[in-house]
Amino acid sequence: MRTIEIRVYEDGFAHTLTVMREWLEREKLYLAHFRHINDDAMIVMSVGFANPDDPRVDAFHRKFGDLG
């Protein structure tokens, strides 16, 4: 399993989830787990994928992994 951590400001959380969901559906890439916690004004999401060698996981990381 591969887990990607994504940090996003609270005020952009809902929008980020929508964009992520649309991207995942379009790519037909499915999550093994999704968790999130509040960390001050940031939301930290932990997104896990069952197939770490899938190139779409790398594409997801490039697109969403460093939102800050």
PDB file of N, CA and C in Angstrom:
ATOM      1  N   MET A   1       0.848  -1.174   0.000  1.00  0.00           N
ATOM      2  CA  MET A   1       0.000   0.000   0.000  1.00  0.00           C
ATOM      3  C   MET A   1       0.894   1.238   0.000  1.00  0.00           C
ATOM      4  N   ARG A   2       0.433   2.247  -0.683  1.00  0.00           N
ATOM      5  CA  ARG A   2       1.133   3.538  -0.711  1.00  0.00           C
ATOM      6  C   ARG A   2       0.193   4.600  -0.173  1.00  0.00           C
ATOM      7  N   THR A   3       0.703   5.414   0.735  1.00  0.00           N
ATOM      8  CA  THR A   3      -0.091   6.481   1.334  1.00  0.00           C
ATOM      9  C   THR A   3       0.517   7.825   0.960  1.00  0.00           C
ATOM     10  N   ILE A   4      -0.342   8.733   0.557  1.00  0.00           N
ATOM     11  CA  ILE A   4       0.068  10.087   0.202  1.00  0.00           C
ATOM     12  C   ILE A   4      -0.584  11.040   1.192  1.00  0.00           C
ATOM     13  N   GLU A   5       0.211  11.951   1.735  1.00  0.00           N
ATOM     14  CA  GLU A   5      -0.309  12.941   2.666  1.00  0.00           C
ATOM     15  C   GLU A   5      -0.515  14.253   1.921  1.00  0.00           C
ATOM     16  N   ILE A   6      -1.681  14.831   2.131  1.00  0.00           N
ATOM     17  CA  ILE A   6      -2.048  16.076   1.458  1.00  0.00           C
ATOM     18  C   ILE A   6      -2.466  17.070   2.528  1.00  0.00           C
ATOM     19  N   ARG A   7      -1.885  18.262   2.471  1.00  0.00           N
ATOM     20  CA  ARG A   7      -2.250  19.327   3.402  1.00  0.00           C
ATOM     21  C   ARG A   7      -2.958  20.424   2.622  1.00  0.00           C
ATOM     22  N   VAL A   8      -4.070  20.878   3.159  1.00  0.00           N
ATOM     23  CA  VAL A   8      -4.832  21.934   2.498  1.00  0.00           C
ATOM     24  C   VAL A   8      -5.437  22.823   3.584  1.00  0.00           C
ATOM     25  N   TYR A   9      -5.545  24.108   3.301  1.00  0.00           N
ATOM     26  CA  TYR A   9      -6.182  25.021   4.246  1.00  0.00           C
ATOM     27  C   TYR A   9      -7.653  24.655   4.402  1.00  0.00           C
ATOM     28  N   GLU A  10      -8.166  24.862   5.619  1.00  0.00           N
ATOM     29  CA  GLU A  10      -9.567  24.500   5.906  1.00  0.00           C
ATOM     30  C   GLU A  10     -10.542  25.097   4.900  1.00  0.00           C
ATOM     31  N   ASP A  11     -10.332  26.359   4.519  1.00  0.00           N
ATOM     32  CA  ASP A  11     -11.299  27.007   3.623  1.00  0.00           C
ATOM     33  C   ASP A  11     -11.279  26.436   2.207  1.00  0.00           C
ATOM     34  N   GLY A  12     -10.269  25.654   1.856  1.00  0.00           N
ATOM     35  CA  GLY A  12     -10.218  25.030   0.536  1.00  0.00           C
ATOM     36  C   GLY A  12     -10.490  23.535   0.550  1.00  0.00           C
ATOM     37  N   PHE A  13     -10.824  23.003   1.735  1.00  0.00           N
ATOM     38  CA  PHE A  13     -10.993  21.558   1.896  1.00  0.00           C
ATOM     39  C   PHE A  13     -12.098  20.989   1.013  1.00  0.00           C
ATOM     40  N   ALA A  14     -13.281  21.574   1.061  1.00  0.00           N
ATOM     41  CA  ALA A  14     -14.422  21.050   0.291  1.00  0.00           C
ATOM     42  C   ALA A  14     -14.126  21.079  -1.210  1.00  0.00           C
ATOM     43  N   HIS A  15     -13.558  22.172  -1.675  1.00  0.00           N
ATOM     44  CA  HIS A  15     -13.229  22.280  -3.100  1.00  0.00           C
ATOM     45  C   HIS A  15     -12.193  21.226  -3.497  1.00  0.00           C
ATOM     46  N   THR A  16     -11.171  21.063  -2.659  1.00  0.00           N
ATOM     47  CA  THR A  16     -10.134  20.072  -2.943  1.00  0.00           C
ATOM     48  C   THR A  16     -10.717  18.669  -3.013  1.00  0.00           C
ATOM     49  N   LEU A  17     -11.611  18.337  -2.079  1.00  0.00           N
ATOM     50  CA  LEU A  17     -12.250  17.014  -2.110  1.00  0.00           C
ATOM     51  C   LEU A  17     -13.024  16.801  -3.399  1.00  0.00           C
ATOM     52  N   THR A  18     -13.730  17.827  -3.845  1.00  0.00           N
ATOM     53  CA  THR A  18     -14.501  17.722  -5.083  1.00  0.00           C
ATOM     54  C   THR A  18     -13.587  17.478  -6.277  1.00  0.00           C
ATOM     55  N   VAL A  19     -12.521  18.250  -6.372  1.00  0.00           N
ATOM     56  CA  VAL A  19     -11.580  18.113  -7.487  1.00  0.00           C
ATOM     57  C   VAL A  19     -10.904  16.745  -7.439  1.00  0.00           C
ATOM     58  N   MET A  20     -10.505  16.306  -6.241  1.00  0.00           N
ATOM     59  CA  MET A  20      -9.881  14.991  -6.106  1.00  0.00           C
ATOM     60  C   MET A  20     -10.837  13.885  -6.519  1.00  0.00           C
ATOM     61  N   ARG A  21     -12.077  13.954  -6.057  1.00  0.00           N
ATOM     62  CA  ARG A  21     -13.060  12.917  -6.396  1.00  0.00           C
ATOM     63  C   ARG A  21     -13.285  12.846  -7.906  1.00  0.00           C
ATOM     64  N   GLU A  22     -13.422  13.998  -8.546  1.00  0.00           N
ATOM     65  CA  GLU A  22     -13.628  14.020  -9.994  1.00  0.00           C
ATOM     66  C   GLU A  22     -12.428  13.420 -10.721  1.00  0.00           C
ATOM     67  N   TRP A  23     -11.222  13.763 -10.279  1.00  0.00           N
ATOM     68  CA  TRP A  23     -10.016  13.234 -10.906  1.00  0.00           C
ATOM     69  C   TRP A  23      -9.934  11.723 -10.722  1.00  0.00           C
ATOM     70  N   LEU A  24     -10.180  11.240  -9.506  1.00  0.00           N
ATOM     71  CA  LEU A  24     -10.129   9.799  -9.227  1.00  0.00           C
ATOM     72  C   LEU A  24     -11.159   9.032 -10.057  1.00  0.00           C
ATOM     73  N   GLU A  25     -12.364   9.579 -10.169  1.00  0.00           N
ATOM     74  CA  GLU A  25     -13.403   8.919 -10.970  1.00  0.00           C
ATOM     75  C   GLU A  25     -13.027   8.894 -12.446  1.00  0.00           C
ATOM     76  N   ARG A  26     -12.504   9.998 -12.948  1.00  0.00           N
ATOM     77  CA  ARG A  26     -12.117  10.064 -14.360  1.00  0.00           C
ATOM     78  C   ARG A  26     -10.997   9.065 -14.663  1.00  0.00           C
ATOM     79  N   GLU A  27     -10.057   8.921 -13.749  1.00  0.00           N
ATOM     80  CA  GLU A  27      -8.938   8.001 -13.922  1.00  0.00           C
ATOM     81  C   GLU A  27      -9.271   6.561 -13.526  1.00  0.00           C
ATOM     82  N   LYS A  28     -10.456   6.377 -12.916  1.00  0.00           N
ATOM     83  CA  LYS A  28     -10.867   5.059 -12.417  1.00  0.00           C
ATOM     84  C   LYS A  28      -9.819   4.490 -11.448  1.00  0.00           C
ATOM     85  N   LEU A  29      -9.391   5.362 -10.551  1.00  0.00           N
ATOM     86  CA  LEU A  29      -8.412   5.006  -9.526  1.00  0.00           C
ATOM     87  C   LEU A  29      -9.137   4.992  -8.185  1.00  0.00           C
ATOM     88  N   TYR A  30      -9.013   3.889  -7.467  1.00  0.00           N
ATOM     89  CA  TYR A  30      -9.797   3.688  -6.253  1.00  0.00           C
ATOM     90  C   TYR A  30      -8.899   3.689  -5.022  1.00  0.00           C
ATOM     91  N   LEU A  31      -9.415   4.277  -3.955  1.00  0.00           N
ATOM     92  CA  LEU A  31      -8.663   4.402  -2.712  1.00  0.00           C
ATOM     93  C   LEU A  31      -8.796   3.151  -1.855  1.00  0.00           C
ATOM     94  N   ALA A  32      -7.723   2.831  -1.146  1.00  0.00           N
ATOM     95  CA  ALA A  32      -7.763   1.772  -0.135  1.00  0.00           C
ATOM     96  C   ALA A  32      -8.186   2.366   1.208  1.00  0.00           C
ATOM     97  N   HIS A  33      -7.808   3.624   1.458  1.00  0.00           N
ATOM     98  CA  HIS A  33      -8.263   4.319   2.664  1.00  0.00           C
ATOM     99  C   HIS A  33      -8.191   5.826   2.463  1.00  0.00           C
ATOM    100  N   PHE A  34      -8.979   6.528   3.270  1.00  0.00           N
ATOM    101  CA  PHE A  34      -8.961   7.991   3.302  1.00  0.00           C
ATOM    102  C   PHE A  34      -9.219   8.418   4.737  1.00  0.00           C
ATOM    103  N   ARG A  35      -8.315   9.208   5.281  1.00  0.00           N
ATOM    104  CA  ARG A  35      -8.483   9.747   6.633  1.00  0.00           C
ATOM    105  C   ARG A  35      -8.086  11.213   6.609  1.00  0.00           C
ATOM    106  N   HIS A  36      -8.638  11.973   7.540  1.00  0.00           N
ATOM    107  CA  HIS A  36      -8.214  13.365   7.646  1.00  0.00           C
ATOM    108  C   HIS A  36      -8.285  13.822   9.099  1.00  0.00           C
ATOM    109  N   ILE A  37      -7.430  14.790   9.425  1.00  0.00           N
ATOM    110  CA  ILE A  37      -7.432  15.401  10.747  1.00  0.00           C
ATOM    111  C   ILE A  37      -7.232  16.904  10.587  1.00  0.00           C
ATOM    112  N   ASN A  38      -7.700  17.656  11.583  1.00  0.00           N
ATOM    113  CA  ASN A  38      -7.450  19.096  11.626  1.00  0.00           C
ATOM    114  C   ASN A  38      -6.123  19.335  12.317  1.00  0.00           C
ATOM    115  N   ASP A  39      -5.328  20.222  11.755  1.00  0.00           N
ATOM    116  CA  ASP A  39      -4.047  20.600  12.330  1.00  0.00           C
ATOM    117  C   ASP A  39      -3.952  22.120  12.228  1.00  0.00           C
ATOM    118  N   ASP A  40      -4.451  22.810  13.260  1.00  0.00           N
ATOM    119  CA  ASP A  40      -4.581  24.269  13.256  1.00  0.00           C
ATOM    120  C   ASP A  40      -5.503  24.679  12.106  1.00  0.00           C
ATOM    121  N   ALA A  41      -5.052  25.527  11.197  1.00  0.00           N
ATOM    122  CA  ALA A  41      -5.895  25.987  10.085  1.00  0.00           C
ATOM    123  C   ALA A  41      -5.766  25.081   8.869  1.00  0.00           C
ATOM    124  N   MET A  42      -5.071  23.960   9.024  1.00  0.00           N
ATOM    125  CA  MET A  42      -4.859  23.032   7.919  1.00  0.00           C
ATOM    126  C   MET A  42      -5.632  21.739   8.156  1.00  0.00           C
ATOM    127  N   ILE A  43      -5.996  21.093   7.070  1.00  0.00           N
ATOM    128  CA  ILE A  43      -6.529  19.737   7.105  1.00  0.00           C
ATOM    129  C   ILE A  43      -5.437  18.847   6.516  1.00  0.00           C
ATOM    130  N   VAL A  44      -5.128  17.774   7.212  1.00  0.00           N
ATOM    131  CA  VAL A  44      -4.137  16.820   6.720  1.00  0.00           C
ATOM    132  C   VAL A  44      -4.892  15.559   6.317  1.00  0.00           C
ATOM    133  N   MET A  45      -4.816  15.238   5.037  1.00  0.00           N
ATOM    134  CA  MET A  45      -5.485  14.053   4.510  1.00  0.00           C
ATOM    135  C   MET A  45      -4.455  12.965   4.271  1.00  0.00           C
ATOM    136  N   SER A  46      -4.818  11.754   4.604  1.00  0.00           N
ATOM    137  CA  SER A  46      -4.011  10.570   4.336  1.00  0.00           C
ATOM    138  C   SER A  46      -4.798   9.728   3.340  1.00  0.00           C
ATOM    139  N   VAL A  47      -4.247   9.588   2.142  1.00  0.00           N
ATOM    140  CA  VAL A  47      -4.929   8.904   1.049  1.00  0.00           C
ATOM    141  C   VAL A  47      -4.107   7.676   0.680  1.00  0.00           C
ATOM    142  N   GLY A  48      -4.707   6.496   0.808  1.00  0.00           N
ATOM    143  CA  GLY A  48      -3.981   5.262   0.552  1.00  0.00           C
ATOM    144  C   GLY A  48      -4.456   4.552  -0.705  1.00  0.00           C
ATOM    145  N   PHE A  49      -3.502   3.974  -1.415  1.00  0.00           N
ATOM    146  CA  PHE A  49      -3.772   3.232  -2.641  1.00  0.00           C
ATOM    147  C   PHE A  49      -3.235   1.819  -2.492  1.00  0.00           C
ATOM    148  N   ALA A  50      -4.010   0.835  -2.908  1.00  0.00           N
ATOM    149  CA  ALA A  50      -3.633  -0.567  -2.761  1.00  0.00           C
ATOM    150  C   ALA A  50      -2.541  -0.980  -3.743  1.00  0.00           C
ATOM    151  N   ASN A  51      -2.474  -0.340  -4.906  1.00  0.00           N
ATOM    152  CA  ASN A  51      -1.501  -0.724  -5.924  1.00  0.00           C
ATOM    153  C   ASN A  51      -0.462   0.393  -6.080  1.00  0.00           C
ATOM    154  N   PRO A  52       0.610   0.364  -5.298  1.00  0.00           N
ATOM    155  CA  PRO A  52       1.581   1.463  -5.313  1.00  0.00           C
ATOM    156  C   PRO A  52       2.330   1.628  -6.628  1.00  0.00           C
ATOM    157  N   ASP A  53       2.367   0.593  -7.474  1.00  0.00           N
ATOM    158  CA  ASP A  53       3.105   0.669  -8.734  1.00  0.00           C
ATOM    159  C   ASP A  53       2.293   1.240  -9.889  1.00  0.00           C
ATOM    160  N   ASP A  54       1.026   1.522  -9.649  1.00  0.00           N
ATOM    161  CA  ASP A  54       0.172   2.089 -10.689  1.00  0.00           C
ATOM    162  C   ASP A  54       0.658   3.505 -11.001  1.00  0.00           C
ATOM    163  N   PRO A  55       0.972   3.819 -12.262  1.00  0.00           N
ATOM    164  CA  PRO A  55       1.461   5.168 -12.598  1.00  0.00           C
ATOM    165  C   PRO A  55       0.453   6.271 -12.289  1.00  0.00           C
ATOM    166  N   ARG A  56      -0.820   5.923 -12.191  1.00  0.00           N
ATOM    167  CA  ARG A  56      -1.825   6.935 -11.840  1.00  0.00           C
ATOM    168  C   ARG A  56      -1.644   7.423 -10.408  1.00  0.00           C
ATOM    169  N   VAL A  57      -1.060   6.585  -9.539  1.00  0.00           N
ATOM    170  CA  VAL A  57      -0.789   7.016  -8.163  1.00  0.00           C
ATOM    171  C   VAL A  57       0.265   8.121  -8.178  1.00  0.00           C
ATOM    172  N   ASP A  58       1.289   7.975  -9.000  1.00  0.00           N
ATOM    173  CA  ASP A  58       2.291   9.038  -9.138  1.00  0.00           C
ATOM    174  C   ASP A  58       1.668  10.310  -9.696  1.00  0.00           C
ATOM    175  N   ALA A  59       0.777  10.163 -10.663  1.00  0.00           N
ATOM    176  CA  ALA A  59       0.100  11.324 -11.238  1.00  0.00           C
ATOM    177  C   ALA A  59      -0.754  12.020 -10.177  1.00  0.00           C
ATOM    178  N   PHE A  60      -1.443  11.238  -9.346  1.00  0.00           N
ATOM    179  CA  PHE A  60      -2.245  11.804  -8.262  1.00  0.00           C
ATOM    180  C   PHE A  60      -1.338  12.581  -7.307  1.00  0.00           C
ATOM    181  N   HIS A  61      -0.199  12.002  -6.957  1.00  0.00           N
ATOM    182  CA  HIS A  61       0.728  12.664  -6.034  1.00  0.00           C
ATOM    183  C   HIS A  61       1.237  13.975  -6.618  1.00  0.00           C
ATOM    184  N   ARG A  62       1.588  13.987  -7.891  1.00  0.00           N
ATOM    185  CA  ARG A  62       2.047  15.220  -8.525  1.00  0.00           C
ATOM    186  C   ARG A  62       0.963  16.290  -8.518  1.00  0.00           C
ATOM    187  N   LYS A  63      -0.277  15.887  -8.747  1.00  0.00           N
ATOM    188  CA  LYS A  63      -1.374  16.849  -8.838  1.00  0.00           C
ATOM    189  C   LYS A  63      -1.825  17.366  -7.473  1.00  0.00           C
ATOM    190  N   PHE A  64      -1.875  16.498  -6.457  1.00  0.00           N
ATOM    191  CA  PHE A  64      -2.478  16.876  -5.187  1.00  0.00           C
ATOM    192  C   PHE A  64      -1.519  16.857  -3.995  1.00  0.00           C
ATOM    193  N   GLY A  65      -0.344  16.269  -4.131  1.00  0.00           N
ATOM    194  CA  GLY A  65       0.510  16.026  -2.969  1.00  0.00           C
ATOM    195  C   GLY A  65       1.107  17.244  -2.304  1.00  0.00           C
ATOM    196  N   ASP A  66       1.227  18.353  -2.985  1.00  0.00           N
ATOM    197  CA  ASP A  66       1.893  19.518  -2.416  1.00  0.00           C
ATOM    198  C   ASP A  66       1.021  20.767  -2.496  1.00  0.00           C
ATOM    199  N   LEU A  67      -0.217  20.650  -2.045  1.00  0.00           N
ATOM    200  CA  LEU A  67      -1.143  21.771  -2.165  1.00  0.00           C
ATOM    201  C   LEU A  67      -0.832  22.895  -1.186  1.00  0.00           C
ATOM    202  N   GLY A  68      -0.501  22.533   0.059  1.00  0.00           N
ATOM    203  CA  GLY A  68      -0.119  23.518   1.070  1.00  0.00           C
ATOM    204  C   GLY A  68      -1.014  24.654   1.298  1.00  0.00           C
TER     205      GLY A  68
END
